[in-house]
Amino acid sequence: VGVAVLSFLPAMATAAAVPSRDLDAAKEAYAKGDVEASKLAHAARAPEKHSKVGGHLKSIVYGGLDGIITTFAVVAGAAGGDLAIEVVLILGISSVFADALSMGVGDALSTKAANQYALEERAREMWEMENNPEGEIQEMIEIFEEKGLSKEDATTAILAMSKNKEFFVDLMMAFELELEVPSEDDNPYFDGLVTFCSFVCFGFVPLLGYVVLYSIDLGDDKATVLFIIACCLTALMLFVLGALKTMFTIQKWYAGGLEILFFGAMTAAVAYLIGLLVEEITGFSEGNDCRRM
């Protein structure tokens, strides 16, 4: 293991200058379980391009998923409570923007706090490495021994890697503190903006039918028709969102779509039943101006 690590270090130094592999071909080989194709993909040494969108996948998926489910829960609850279309629009639109702002700010502040903590811990580890390198090296040797390496191999590997102080401190962050050092271009406020926009865009989908068809006469069952349209649009977008998520994961597109569709439907069903239950208990809609019109 120690020899492998020593031979690996020079490769790290040239990794930035020499393209490492054909990433698309490597992913395709992995999906098919084709070992020979994987070897060819790594031997091709084509430019390895990573999608920056994947870095914001969490914000897009969670923002969009929360937007759809939260808004549709409001729509479903209002439908279950037999409330008027105007009430659905007021509650739905206000909920979209208020919750989107809350989600965006929360994402930004939590990411900022996590990044600050990681950077502070890295600064401390760097200070300890500069003032007590022997102690830090010994800590890492013990950690590697706990991972299954012999004392000799762990010592050889750690001594080799400790020659690069920046790399070694990042290694300590990962193995000792289990923290990820944020990149220089990591912007928590941009992550919050992505979450906000995703929440609004996906969250508005359940309300599209109510907004577009509000002034159109659909008969006495207009509220029911609009709710059915909202159900269909929401189901479609839940599936699409789940399928898009799999572009950056190893999950099959249909499995990802069905997964999010299932959990979204369960949440909406709960909201509808609660609205129906509250109406039955309180008798709110009886003779009330807020009932369906």
XYZ file of N, CA and C in Angstrom, residues 123-136 165:
45
model
N -8.341 25.901 9.182
C -7.321 26.834 9.661
C -6.658 26.310 10.940
N -7.472 25.719 11.803
C -6.919 25.143 13.034
C -6.005 23.971 12.733
N -6.429 23.106 11.813
C -5.602 21.958 11.451
C -4.301 22.404 10.798
N -4.373 23.461 9.980
C -3.157 23.978 9.356
C -2.204 24.527 10.414
N -2.748 25.240 11.398
C -1.922 25.783 12.482
C -1.254 24.656 13.260
N -2.009 23.606 13.554
C -1.449 22.464 14.281
C -0.392 21.752 13.439
N -0.623 21.672 12.125
C 0.352 21.030 11.247
C 1.648 21.816 11.196
N 1.552 23.143 11.227
C 2.747 23.983 11.181
C 3.510 23.982 12.506
N 2.781 23.825 13.607
C 3.413 23.917 14.920
C 3.672 22.560 15.578
N 2.959 21.552 15.158
C 3.159 20.218 15.727
C 2.952 19.153 14.658
N 3.789 19.160 13.624
C 3.591 18.207 12.518
C 3.712 16.753 12.960
N 4.614 16.484 13.929
C 4.782 15.096 14.374
C 3.488 14.548 14.971
N 2.809 15.379 15.773
C 1.565 14.935 16.395
C 0.471 14.686 15.380
N 0.364 15.567 14.377
C -0.659 15.394 13.347
C -0.383 14.171 12.495
N 1.809 19.885 2.308
C 1.082 20.334 3.485
C -0.388 20.625 3.186
